Tab-separated table of C-alpha atoms in Angstrom:
chain	number	residue	atom	x	y	z
A	298	MET	CA	-20.167	-8.863	4.930
A	299	GLY	CA	-16.950	-10.076	3.358
A	300	GLY	CA	-14.645	-9.073	0.574
A	301	VAL	CA	-15.169	-12.179	-1.547
A	302	THR	CA	-17.991	-14.007	-3.217
A	303	ASP	CA	-18.243	-17.637	-4.211
A	304	SER	CA	-16.744	-16.712	-7.556
A	305	GLY	CA	-13.912	-14.575	-6.192
A	306	PRO	CA	-13.348	-11.036	-4.993
A	307	ALA	CA	-16.304	-8.659	-5.191
A	308	PRO	CA	-16.549	-6.081	-8.003
A	309	LEU	CA	-14.745	-2.802	-7.360
A	310	PRO	CA	-15.868	0.804	-7.833
A	311	ALA	CA	-15.030	2.414	-11.152
A	312	SER	CA	-11.514	3.866	-11.154
A	313	ASP	CA	-12.084	6.146	-14.160
A	314	ARG	CA	-14.543	8.504	-12.468
A	315	PRO	CA	-12.362	11.047	-10.633
A	316	GLU	CA	-15.270	13.483	-10.336
A	317	THR	CA	-17.175	10.913	-8.269
A	318	ALA	CA	-14.151	10.313	-6.021
A	319	ALA	CA	-13.825	14.089	-5.529
A	320	ARG	CA	-17.500	14.413	-4.499
A	321	LEU	CA	-17.208	11.441	-2.155
A	322	ARG	CA	-14.076	12.942	-0.610
A	323	HIS	CA	-15.887	16.235	-0.037
A	324	ALA	CA	-18.791	14.401	1.642
A	325	LEU	CA	-16.483	12.331	3.880
A	326	LEU	CA	-14.566	15.391	5.040
A	327	ALA	CA	-17.767	17.374	5.616
A	328	ALA	CA	-18.916	14.678	8.053
A	329	SER	CA	-15.499	14.628	9.817
A	330	PHE	CA	-14.843	11.103	8.567
A	331	THR	CA	-11.139	11.565	9.350
A	332	ALA	CA	-8.611	9.953	11.677
A	333	ASP	CA	-9.203	12.687	14.271
A	334	GLY	CA	-12.962	12.546	13.798
A	335	LEU	CA	-12.988	8.787	14.361
A	336	LEU	CA	-10.964	9.114	17.538
A	337	ASP	CA	-13.356	11.744	18.883
A	338	LEU	CA	-16.411	9.643	18.033
A	339	LEU	CA	-15.238	6.198	19.075
A	340	GLY	CA	-12.859	6.970	21.914
A	341	ALA	CA	-9.354	5.555	22.219
A	342	PRO	CA	-10.244	1.945	23.233
A	343	ALA	CA	-12.715	1.364	20.371
A	344	TYR	CA	-10.411	3.135	17.904
A	345	ALA	CA	-7.496	0.907	18.941
A	346	ALA	CA	-9.703	-2.184	18.718
A	347	LEU	CA	-10.383	-1.444	15.038
A	348	ALA	CA	-6.637	-1.772	14.377
A	349	ARG	CA	-6.908	-5.290	15.824
A	350	SER	CA	-9.852	-6.089	13.529
A	351	GLU	CA	-12.220	-6.031	16.502
A	352	THR	CA	-15.430	-4.208	15.630
A	353	VAL	CA	-17.779	-4.718	18.604
A	354	PRO	CA	-16.669	-1.586	20.527
A	355	ALA	CA	-17.091	0.549	17.387
A	356	LEU	CA	-20.523	-0.955	16.705
A	357	ARG	CA	-21.603	0.010	20.216
A	358	ALA	CA	-20.279	3.544	19.730
A	359	THR	CA	-22.189	4.094	16.460
A	360	ARG	CA	-25.769	3.328	17.449
A	361	GLY	CA	-26.922	6.862	16.640
A	362	ASP	CA	-27.852	8.399	13.315
A	363	THR	CA	-25.351	11.231	12.880
A	364	PRO	CA	-23.621	11.545	9.489
A	365	LEU	CA	-20.308	10.358	10.944
A	366	GLU	CA	-21.873	7.304	12.602
A	367	THR	CA	-23.542	6.426	9.299
A	368	LEU	CA	-20.224	6.562	7.432
A	369	VAL	CA	-18.414	4.510	10.069
A	370	ARG	CA	-21.082	1.819	9.916
A	371	LEU	CA	-21.041	1.820	6.141
A	372	PHE	CA	-17.349	1.968	5.233
A	373	LEU	CA	-15.473	0.759	8.323
A	374	LEU	CA	-17.837	-1.748	9.867
A	375	GLN	CA	-19.386	-2.956	6.597
A	376	GLN	CA	-22.934	-2.748	7.909
A	377	PRO	CA	-25.848	-1.977	5.571
A	378	VAL	CA	-27.550	1.326	6.348
A	379	PRO	CA	-30.940	2.686	5.270
A	380	HIS	CA	-30.883	4.382	1.857
A	381	ALA	CA	-32.312	7.584	3.326
A	382	ARG	CA	-29.586	7.836	5.983
A	383	ALA	CA	-26.856	7.310	3.386
A	384	ALA	CA	-28.479	9.847	1.048
A	385	ALA	CA	-28.324	12.483	3.778
A	386	VAL	CA	-24.513	12.195	3.777
A	387	LEU	CA	-23.422	10.937	0.344
A	388	PRO	CA	-24.356	11.303	-3.327
A	389	VAL	CA	-25.950	7.869	-3.095
A	390	GLU	CA	-27.247	7.424	-6.621
A	391	GLU	CA	-23.880	8.382	-8.100
A	392	ALA	CA	-22.103	6.082	-5.625
A	393	LEU	CA	-24.430	3.236	-6.632
A	394	ASP	CA	-23.918	3.945	-10.317
A	395	THR	CA	-20.110	3.939	-10.028
A	396	GLY	CA	-19.936	0.924	-7.723
A	397	TRP	CA	-18.873	2.466	-4.404
A	398	LEU	CA	-22.179	1.274	-2.946
A	399	THR	CA	-24.505	-1.611	-3.733
A	400	ARG	CA	-28.131	-2.284	-2.860
A	401	ALA	CA	-28.373	-4.659	0.098
A	402	GLY	CA	-31.973	-5.782	-0.038
A	403	GLY	CA	-34.986	-3.910	1.203
A	404	ASP	CA	-34.242	-0.210	1.358
A	405	GLU	CA	-30.606	-0.447	2.419
A	406	VAL	CA	-27.231	0.146	0.798
A	407	ALA	CA	-23.827	-1.346	1.572
A	408	ALA	CA	-20.232	-0.483	0.751
A	409	THR	CA	-18.336	-2.505	-1.823
A	410	VAL	CA	-14.918	-1.620	-0.369
A	411	ASP	CA	-13.461	-0.680	2.987
A	412	VAL	CA	-12.593	3.028	3.188
A	413	ARG	CA	-10.429	3.939	6.159
A	414	PRO	CA	-9.303	7.443	7.175
A	415	TYR	CA	-5.535	7.812	7.419
A	416	GLY	CA	-3.657	10.834	8.704
A	417	GLY	CA	-0.785	11.978	6.496
A	418	PRO	CA	2.573	13.075	7.958
A	419	ASP	CA	1.715	16.760	7.703
A	420	GLY	CA	-1.866	16.479	8.872
A	421	GLU	CA	-3.346	15.502	5.508
A	422	ASP	CA	-6.700	13.709	5.528
A	423	TRP	CA	-6.259	10.635	3.345
A	424	PHE	CA	-8.386	7.537	2.742
A	425	ILE	CA	-7.062	4.004	2.211
A	426	VAL	CA	-9.247	1.695	0.157
A	427	SER	CA	-9.052	-2.086	0.588
A	428	ASP	CA	-11.214	-5.148	0.183
A	429	LEU	CA	-14.019	-5.650	2.672
A	430	GLY	CA	-12.765	-7.347	5.812
A	431	CYS	CA	-9.137	-6.734	4.862
A	432	ALA	CA	-8.476	-3.259	6.231
A	433	VAL	CA	-5.707	-4.332	8.610
A	434	GLY	CA	-2.647	-5.650	6.787
A	435	GLY	CA	0.009	-8.029	8.057
A	436	ALA	CA	-0.250	-10.972	10.419
A	437	GLY	CA	-3.449	-10.208	12.250
A	438	GLY	CA	-5.497	-13.341	11.833
A	439	ILE	CA	-7.540	-11.899	8.973
A	440	GLY	CA	-8.310	-15.413	7.817
A	441	GLN	CA	-8.877	-14.320	4.229
A	442	HIS	CA	-8.096	-17.211	1.918
A	443	ASP	CA	-8.875	-15.650	-1.447
A	444	GLU	CA	-5.569	-14.858	-3.094
A	445	GLY	CA	-6.889	-11.871	-5.032
A	446	VAL	CA	-7.862	-9.730	-2.055
A	447	VAL	CA	-6.064	-6.472	-1.302
A	448	LEU	CA	-5.219	-5.644	2.284
A	449	GLY	CA	-5.196	-2.218	3.844
A	450	VAL	CA	-2.585	-0.590	6.057
A	451	GLY	CA	-0.819	-2.727	8.658
A	452	GLY	CA	2.220	-2.304	10.844
A	453	ALA	CA	4.621	-3.193	8.034
A	454	SER	CA	3.094	-0.542	5.756
A	455	THR	CA	3.407	2.220	8.332
A	456	THR	CA	6.932	1.112	9.260
A	457	LEU	CA	8.101	1.427	5.657
A	458	ALA	CA	6.348	4.773	5.244
A	459	GLY	CA	8.071	5.996	8.406
A	460	ILE	CA	11.620	5.016	7.437
A	461	THR	CA	11.405	6.321	3.857
A	462	VAL	CA	13.560	9.330	2.979
A	463	ARG	CA	11.177	12.162	2.044
A	464	THR	CA	13.354	14.601	0.126
A	465	PRO	CA	11.784	16.044	-3.053
A	466	VAL	CA	12.544	13.799	-6.044
A	467	GLY	CA	11.702	13.650	-9.707
A	468	SER	CA	10.637	10.003	-9.848
A	469	ALA	CA	9.533	7.325	-7.396
A	470	LEU	CA	8.706	3.636	-7.865
A	471	ASP	CA	6.434	1.654	-5.530
A	472	LEU	CA	6.931	-2.073	-6.175
A	473	GLY	CA	4.015	-4.235	-5.031
A	474	THR	CA	1.800	-1.261	-4.264
A	475	GLY	CA	-1.098	-3.162	-2.672
A	476	SER	CA	-3.644	-0.632	-1.420
A	477	GLY	CA	-1.402	2.240	-2.554
A	478	ILE	CA	-0.214	3.659	0.759
A	479	GLN	CA	3.448	3.992	-0.301
A	480	ALA	CA	2.447	5.541	-3.642
A	481	LEU	CA	0.239	7.997	-1.755
A	482	HIS	CA	3.135	9.085	0.470
A	483	ALA	CA	5.485	9.317	-2.520
A	484	ALA	CA	3.022	11.507	-4.420
A	485	GLN	CA	3.611	14.240	-1.856
A	486	HIS	CA	7.304	14.681	-2.732
A	487	ALA	CA	7.823	13.011	-6.131
A	488	THR	CA	6.985	14.663	-9.441
A	489	ARG	CA	6.185	11.289	-11.024
A	490	VAL	CA	5.077	8.115	-9.227
A	491	THR	CA	5.063	4.657	-10.806
A	492	ALA	CA	3.309	1.829	-8.952
A	493	THR	CA	3.438	-1.848	-9.889
A	494	ASP	CA	1.729	-4.999	-8.662
A	495	LEU	CA	1.315	-8.567	-9.847
A	496	ASN	CA	-2.350	-8.341	-8.794
A	497	PRO	CA	-4.415	-6.138	-11.169
A	498	ARG	CA	-6.976	-5.707	-8.406
A	499	ALA	CA	-4.314	-3.977	-6.299
A	500	LEU	CA	-3.618	-1.491	-9.094
A	501	HIS	CA	-7.338	-0.735	-9.327
A	502	ILE	CA	-7.552	-0.164	-5.561
A	503	THR	CA	-4.419	2.017	-5.603
A	504	ALA	CA	-6.119	4.247	-8.173
A	505	LEU	CA	-9.122	4.526	-5.822
A	506	THR	CA	-6.923	5.322	-2.812
A	507	LEU	CA	-5.113	8.107	-4.674
A	508	ALA	CA	-8.287	9.608	-6.107
A	509	LEU	CA	-10.220	9.522	-2.835
A	510	SER	CA	-7.237	11.096	-1.036
A	511	GLY	CA	-7.024	13.961	-3.527
A	512	ALA	CA	-3.572	12.872	-4.730
A	513	PRO	CA	-2.293	12.908	-8.323
A	514	ALA	CA	-2.810	9.720	-10.315
A	515	ALA	CA	0.127	7.327	-10.579
A	516	ASP	CA	1.503	5.405	-13.550
A	517	LEU	CA	0.069	1.963	-12.734
A	518	ARG	CA	1.711	-1.132	-14.261
A	519	GLU	CA	0.910	-4.824	-13.860
A	520	GLY	CA	3.715	-7.318	-13.297
A	521	SER	CA	6.106	-8.886	-10.806
A	522	LEU	CA	8.955	-6.939	-9.208
A	523	PHE	CA	10.876	-4.970	-11.864
A	524	GLU	CA	9.257	-6.729	-14.857
A	525	PRO	CA	6.934	-3.801	-15.721
A	526	VAL	CA	9.858	-1.346	-15.701
A	527	ALA	CA	11.847	-0.716	-18.883
A	528	ASP	CA	15.500	-1.769	-18.849
A	529	ASP	CA	16.721	1.829	-19.162
A	530	GLU	CA	14.231	3.327	-16.674
A	531	THR	CA	15.708	4.643	-13.430
A	532	PHE	CA	14.309	6.336	-10.338
A	533	ASP	CA	15.320	8.632	-7.496
A	534	LEU	CA	13.366	6.576	-4.959
A	535	ILE	CA	12.275	2.923	-4.902
A	536	VAL	CA	10.137	1.558	-2.068
A	537	SER	CA	8.668	-1.879	-1.558
A	538	ASN	CA	6.799	-3.775	1.112
A	539	PRO	CA	7.040	-6.995	-0.930
A	540	PRO	CA	5.349	-10.360	-0.344
A	541	PHE	CA	8.344	-11.351	1.756
A	542	VAL	CA	6.895	-14.296	3.689
A	543	ILE	CA	9.111	-17.375	3.362
A	544	SER	CA	6.607	-20.151	2.807
A	545	PRO	CA	6.194	-23.516	1.066
A	546	GLY	CA	4.405	-22.294	-2.048
A	547	ALA	CA	2.493	-19.158	-2.973
A	548	ARG	CA	-1.020	-19.563	-1.595
A	549	LEU	CA	-1.659	-15.898	-0.870
A	550	THR	CA	-0.481	-13.305	-3.392
A	551	TYR	CA	-0.420	-10.463	-0.860
A	552	ARG	CA	2.209	-12.141	1.317
A	553	ASP	CA	3.869	-15.168	-0.356
A	554	GLY	CA	6.560	-14.368	-2.875
A	555	GLY	CA	6.390	-17.667	-4.713
A	556	MET	CA	10.170	-18.069	-4.881
A	557	GLY	CA	12.207	-20.480	-2.787
A	558	GLY	CA	13.361	-19.304	0.629
A	559	ASP	CA	14.311	-15.631	0.713
A	560	ASP	CA	15.101	-15.492	-3.018
A	561	LEU	CA	12.411	-12.897	-3.710
A	562	CYS	CA	13.869	-10.397	-1.252
A	563	ARG	CA	17.401	-11.122	-2.465
A	564	SER	CA	16.388	-10.615	-6.104
A	565	LEU	CA	14.575	-7.400	-5.269
A	566	VAL	CA	17.603	-5.930	-3.496
A	567	GLN	CA	20.157	-7.104	-6.065
A	568	GLN	CA	18.168	-5.737	-9.003
A	569	ALA	CA	17.451	-2.369	-7.395
A	570	GLY	CA	20.953	-0.958	-7.799
A	571	GLU	CA	20.826	-0.600	-11.582
A	572	ARG	CA	17.383	1.039	-11.312
A	573	LEU	CA	18.580	3.894	-9.101
A	574	ASN	CA	19.772	7.308	-10.203
A	575	GLU	CA	22.970	8.607	-8.612
A	576	GLY	CA	22.203	9.477	-4.985
A	577	GLY	CA	18.850	7.694	-5.167
A	578	PHE	CA	17.454	5.536	-2.354
A	579	ALA	CA	15.844	2.103	-2.427
A	580	GLN	CA	14.087	1.065	0.777
A	581	PHE	CA	12.523	-2.316	1.545
A	582	LEU	CA	11.074	-4.429	4.271
A	583	ALA	CA	12.303	-7.997	4.070
A	584	ASN	CA	12.612	-11.425	5.643
A	585	TRP	CA	15.819	-13.434	5.472
A	586	GLN	CA	16.899	-16.890	6.466
A	587	HIS	CA	19.294	-17.744	9.282
A	588	VAL	CA	20.947	-20.858	7.885
A	589	ALA	CA	22.948	-23.332	9.938
A	590	GLY	CA	26.698	-22.811	9.512
A	591	GLU	CA	26.274	-19.405	7.866
A	592	ASP	CA	26.627	-15.873	9.260
A	593	TRP	CA	23.325	-14.081	8.592
A	594	GLN	CA	25.145	-10.771	8.226
A	595	ASP	CA	27.379	-12.189	5.497
A	596	ARG	CA	24.270	-13.509	3.750
A	597	LEU	CA	22.794	-10.010	3.613
A	598	ARG	CA	26.047	-8.346	2.572
A	599	SER	CA	26.065	-10.648	-0.449
A	600	TRP	CA	22.710	-9.171	-1.520
A	601	VAL	CA	23.983	-5.596	-1.812
A	602	PRO	CA	24.434	-4.580	-5.476
A	603	ARG	CA	27.616	-2.959	-6.742
A	604	GLY	CA	27.797	0.812	-6.535
A	605	CYS	CA	25.477	1.080	-3.543
A	606	ASP	CA	25.934	1.984	0.080
A	607	ALA	CA	23.675	-0.115	2.307
A	608	TRP	CA	22.241	0.078	5.799
A	609	ILE	CA	20.503	-3.135	6.879
A	610	VAL	CA	18.821	-3.350	10.282
A	611	GLN	CA	17.514	-6.607	11.707
A	612	ARG	CA	14.569	-5.734	13.940
A	613	GLU	CA	13.315	-9.174	14.934
A	614	VAL	CA	14.243	-12.867	14.800
A	615	GLN	CA	11.812	-15.774	15.134
A	616	ASP	CA	12.546	-19.463	15.309
A	617	VAL	CA	10.948	-21.528	12.557
A	618	THR	CA	8.046	-22.732	14.721
A	619	GLN	CA	7.087	-19.203	15.795
A	620	TYR	CA	7.345	-18.028	12.213
A	621	ALA	CA	5.163	-20.822	10.816
A	622	GLU	CA	2.527	-20.280	13.494
A	623	LEU	CA	2.456	-16.522	12.870
A	624	TRP	CA	1.626	-16.881	9.197
A	625	LEU	CA	-0.704	-19.843	9.652
A	626	ARG	CA	-2.713	-17.608	11.989
A	627	ASP	CA	-2.542	-14.808	9.433
A	628	ALA	CA	-4.349	-17.034	6.926
A	629	GLY	CA	-6.847	-18.213	9.543
A	630	ASP	CA	-5.631	-21.809	9.245
A	631	HIS	CA	-5.723	-22.226	13.032
A	632	ARG	CA	-9.518	-21.884	12.885
A	633	GLY	CA	-9.986	-24.569	10.234
A	634	ASP	CA	-9.662	-28.346	10.013
A	635	PRO	CA	-7.042	-29.496	12.583
A	636	VAL	CA	-5.745	-32.183	10.213
A	637	GLU	CA	-5.267	-29.654	7.412
A	638	TYR	CA	-3.634	-27.223	9.848
A	639	GLN	CA	-1.158	-29.893	10.954
A	640	ALA	CA	-0.355	-30.796	7.353
A	641	ARG	CA	0.369	-27.164	6.481
A	642	TYR	CA	2.451	-26.715	9.635
A	643	ASP	CA	4.448	-29.833	8.673
A	644	ALA	CA	4.981	-28.459	5.170
A	645	TRP	CA	6.499	-25.250	6.566
A	646	LEU	CA	8.836	-27.174	8.861
A	647	ASP	CA	9.797	-29.572	6.047
A	648	GLU	CA	10.715	-26.564	3.883
A	649	PHE	CA	12.884	-25.038	6.590
A	650	GLU	CA	14.542	-28.351	7.439
A	651	ALA	CA	15.424	-28.954	3.781
A	652	ARG	CA	17.076	-25.527	3.619
A	653	LYS	CA	18.776	-25.897	7.044
A	654	VAL	CA	16.955	-22.771	8.215
A	655	LYS	CA	17.014	-22.279	11.987
A	656	ALA	CA	15.345	-18.879	12.229
A	657	ILE	CA	13.934	-16.003	10.180
A	658	GLY	CA	15.021	-12.398	10.485
A	659	PHE	CA	12.880	-9.353	9.714
A	660	GLY	CA	14.048	-5.834	9.144
A	661	TRP	CA	14.756	-2.856	6.906
A	662	ILE	CA	17.089	-2.618	3.954
A	663	THR	CA	18.143	0.769	2.589
A	664	LEU	CA	20.361	1.200	-0.467
A	665	ARG	CA	21.789	4.434	-1.814
A	666	ARG	CA	23.426	4.702	-5.205
A	667	THR	CA	26.881	6.160	-4.704
A	668	GLY	CA	29.755	7.178	-6.914
A	669	SER	CA	32.255	6.141	-4.258
A	670	ALA	CA	34.873	3.591	-5.214
A	671	GLU	CA	34.447	2.037	-1.759
A	672	PRO	CA	30.752	1.708	-0.869
A	673	SER	CA	29.857	1.259	2.776
A	674	VAL	CA	27.733	-1.697	3.923
A	675	THR	CA	26.414	-1.687	7.502
A	676	VAL	CA	24.520	-4.740	8.765
A	677	GLU	CA	23.375	-4.611	12.373
A	678	GLU	CA	20.826	-5.920	14.835
A	679	TRP	CA	18.700	-3.317	16.625
A	680	PRO	CA	15.559	-4.821	18.223
A	681	HIS	CA	15.026	-1.863	20.569
A	682	SER	CA	12.437	0.885	20.326
A	683	VAL	CA	12.986	3.694	17.823
A	684	GLU	CA	11.299	7.025	17.182
A	685	GLN	CA	9.257	7.082	13.982
A	686	PRO	CA	9.299	8.680	11.490
A	687	LEU	CA	12.931	7.828	10.752
A	688	GLY	CA	13.280	9.153	7.209
A	689	ASP	CA	15.457	12.085	8.278
A	690	THR	CA	17.556	9.747	10.439
A	691	VAL	CA	18.136	7.432	7.465
A	692	ARG	CA	19.120	10.321	5.204
A	693	ALA	CA	21.492	11.707	7.865
A	694	HIS	CA	23.131	8.280	8.263
A	695	PHE	CA	24.222	8.282	4.624
A	696	GLU	CA	25.287	11.929	4.770
A	697	ARG	CA	27.567	11.041	7.679
A	698	LEU	CA	29.017	8.169	5.645
A	699	ASP	CA	29.928	10.678	2.928
A	700	TYR	CA	31.540	12.954	5.483
A	701	LEU	CA	33.631	10.172	7.006
A	702	ARG	CA	34.764	8.971	3.567
A	703	GLU	CA	35.871	12.468	2.680
A	704	HIS	CA	37.836	13.057	5.914
A	705	ASP	CA	40.929	11.085	6.863
A	706	ASP	CA	42.107	11.145	10.474
A	707	ALA	CA	44.080	14.371	10.026
A	708	ALA	CA	41.056	16.122	8.503
A	709	LEU	CA	38.868	14.714	11.258
A	710	LEU	CA	41.078	16.276	13.945
A	711	ASP	CA	40.845	19.625	12.170
A	712	SER	CA	37.038	19.469	12.152
A	713	HIS	CA	34.451	20.894	14.533
A	714	PHE	CA	31.637	18.816	16.066
A	715	THR	CA	28.535	19.325	18.170
A	716	LEU	CA	26.807	16.828	20.425
A	717	ALA	CA	23.518	15.710	18.850
A	718	ALA	CA	20.293	16.875	20.460
A	719	GLU	CA	18.925	14.884	23.408
A	720	VAL	CA	22.030	12.768	24.011
A	721	VAL	CA	22.577	12.003	27.697
A	722	GLN	CA	25.501	10.456	29.547
A	723	GLU	CA	25.036	7.602	32.009
A	724	GLN	CA	27.715	6.368	34.404
A	725	VAL	CA	27.483	2.731	35.418
A	726	GLY	CA	29.261	1.358	38.443
A	727	LEU	CA	28.931	0.186	42.018
A	728	PRO	CA	27.399	2.656	44.504
A	729	GLY	CA	30.080	4.724	46.195
A	730	ALA	CA	32.810	3.740	43.754
A	731	GLU	CA	35.229	6.547	42.932
A	732	ASP	CA	35.201	5.828	39.194
A	733	PRO	CA	32.432	4.340	37.019
A	734	GLU	CA	32.924	0.903	35.473
A	735	HIS	CA	31.904	2.389	32.151
A	736	VAL	CA	30.204	5.406	30.630
A	737	VAL	CA	27.258	5.154	28.219
A	738	LEU	CA	26.032	7.768	25.777
A	739	ARG	CA	22.332	7.376	25.021
A	740	GLN	CA	20.148	8.982	22.341
A	741	HIS	CA	16.543	9.932	23.035
A	742	ARG	CA	15.688	10.586	19.396
A	743	GLY	CA	15.842	8.641	16.131
A	744	MET	CA	17.367	5.178	16.558
A	745	ARG	CA	17.728	5.755	20.318
A	746	ARG	CA	21.129	4.134	20.340
A	747	ALA	CA	23.332	3.584	23.346
A	748	THR	CA	27.095	3.112	23.124
A	749	LYS	CA	29.882	2.616	25.646
A	750	VAL	CA	32.727	5.113	25.614
A	751	ASP	CA	35.910	5.471	27.631
A	752	THR	CA	36.610	8.504	29.798
A	753	VAL	CA	38.364	10.279	26.926
A	754	GLY	CA	35.402	9.664	24.606
A	755	ALA	CA	32.926	10.844	27.230
A	756	GLY	CA	34.965	13.952	27.956
A	757	PHE	CA	35.384	14.679	24.251
A	758	ALA	CA	31.659	14.358	23.493
A	759	GLY	CA	30.746	16.462	26.495
A	760	VAL	CA	32.641	19.548	25.319
A	761	CYS	CA	31.781	19.349	21.599
A	762	ASP	CA	29.880	22.580	21.033
A	763	GLY	CA	31.375	23.482	17.657
A	764	THR	CA	33.855	26.085	18.912
A	765	LEU	CA	37.085	24.038	19.093
A	766	THR	CA	38.523	21.537	16.633
A	767	ALA	CA	38.641	17.896	17.643
A	768	GLY	CA	42.429	18.083	17.871
A	769	ARG	CA	42.333	21.099	20.220
A	770	ILE	CA	39.843	19.311	22.466
A	771	LEU	CA	42.043	16.201	22.637
A	772	ASP	CA	45.091	18.312	23.475
A	773	ALA	CA	43.187	19.845	26.380
A	774	ILE	CA	42.017	16.427	27.597
A	775	ALA	CA	45.591	15.085	27.376
A	776	GLN	CA	46.784	17.885	29.604
A	777	ILE	CA	44.040	17.220	32.172
A	778	VAL	CA	44.545	13.435	32.358
A	779	GLY	CA	48.319	13.501	31.977
A	780	GLU	CA	48.418	11.671	28.635
A	781	ASP	CA	50.767	12.265	25.715
A	782	PRO	CA	48.756	14.479	23.275
A	783	VAL	CA	50.362	12.817	20.227
A	784	THR	CA	49.315	9.382	21.476
A	785	LEU	CA	45.807	10.609	22.178
A	786	ARG	CA	45.538	12.112	18.691
A	787	ASP	CA	46.609	8.761	17.228
A	788	GLN	CA	44.253	6.632	19.307
A	789	THR	CA	41.008	8.636	19.416
A	790	PRO	CA	39.931	9.165	15.771
A	791	ALA	CA	38.462	5.629	15.590
A	792	GLN	CA	36.197	6.436	18.536
A	793	ILE	CA	35.236	9.793	16.994
A	794	ARG	CA	34.358	8.042	13.740
A	795	LEU	CA	32.074	5.625	15.558
A	796	LEU	CA	30.309	8.454	17.395
A	797	VAL	CA	29.829	10.344	14.129
A	798	GLU	CA	28.656	7.241	12.242
A	799	GLN	CA	26.067	6.426	14.920
A	800	GLY	CA	24.812	9.977	15.110
A	801	PHE	CA	26.054	11.015	18.562
A	802	LEU	CA	28.293	13.723	17.086
A	803	GLU	CA	27.348	16.006	14.200
A	804	PRO	CA	30.004	17.644	12.022
A	805	VAL	CA	29.845	21.421	11.758
A	806	ARG	CA	29.858	21.944	8.005
């Protein structure tokens, strides 16, 4: 079965029947239709295959007639099941009446939407609703050409959810909500959640996701980017996994922004500043162009709105051919007419050539509204593995920025520091050499950074346990290595600042 008909996307379940969603939720949980329950039933290989949109292993694992197998066949694998089997698990007549199920000929019923268990950060049992055949979001070769369809949770969705700062807030805004996963996360720590989308079908599905997950309803508004938000409306948190794909045109609403180049992402970032309350965060996933003769970091710095600190991390770079092929596969174009595929490929390359684009970057953009007269903008490349979730790491990054702004070098030397948890020291050099060529500090948590330090920096970090001030430690090191303590106090604060900024050292407050 698919998520579209000849006339467009299939009808959706009613979104104004919360009592039905509550009864369905109760039935799903009673049958252990949860992330853990699926893993137990299917086994790790079949469970992982589902994330790749491969269903054969799961079909083989659900040949029985237990309640859980029935639900997996019905909602995950989109297979019709006998009415009697469904009725043993679900309130079938109510589900048929409200559109969650439809009659499939003979004495069978079928699901009208994909319902996928999703484990919340604190062990919550949630359910993500999406169009049939569209459960896995992102570039996975879904091959779904209908622009109105709503995708489920993909790698981009979970990445954004993982990096989002989760402190309690009064108001949160999810721009381009899609299936509602970001709104669902925000509902756990925001008093009021507003979710917008250009696609009214996405707003309908978000309402279903929230209701089926037992979350409070959100304020759902139709429109592009900030258009549905009043000019004087501000938020403590803004999140967006926007349609950031840089493409020639806007064929697919769920991924193509419809603006030229990376203008959509730039507009989103530039307009976010005035929508944030003091201290509020805006967090986005984005693509950006690497243009010939231009520094990509300068390009991104120009996006940052006034009055905001920013931390921008480039996670990946693809040349224009790789990028075009990725998104052509996402739309299933590689399985269609070869002549049409070539024409679309040419159109992508023509677009990039006209804009002098050599590559496309992907990464995270975090803004924080600050009252500082000198906002901090950090743009860096970090393609290495990180430890998700990173929300606490992101929050701590901006807290350290505040600390460093508030402490000049003299105040820094009067401060106490501790070495962050799970930081190790590595010495690199030739075997048998008396001294290492260089010393590396490496984190095993959060961003998992590694940074080179000199012997003074390594010695300083090694004895930071919060008992002595930085100045006292440097005086002791000067005595050991035979350096002038005044010179060492003058030279070392820059290195201390770097170690604090990158999270190797934590101020004792």
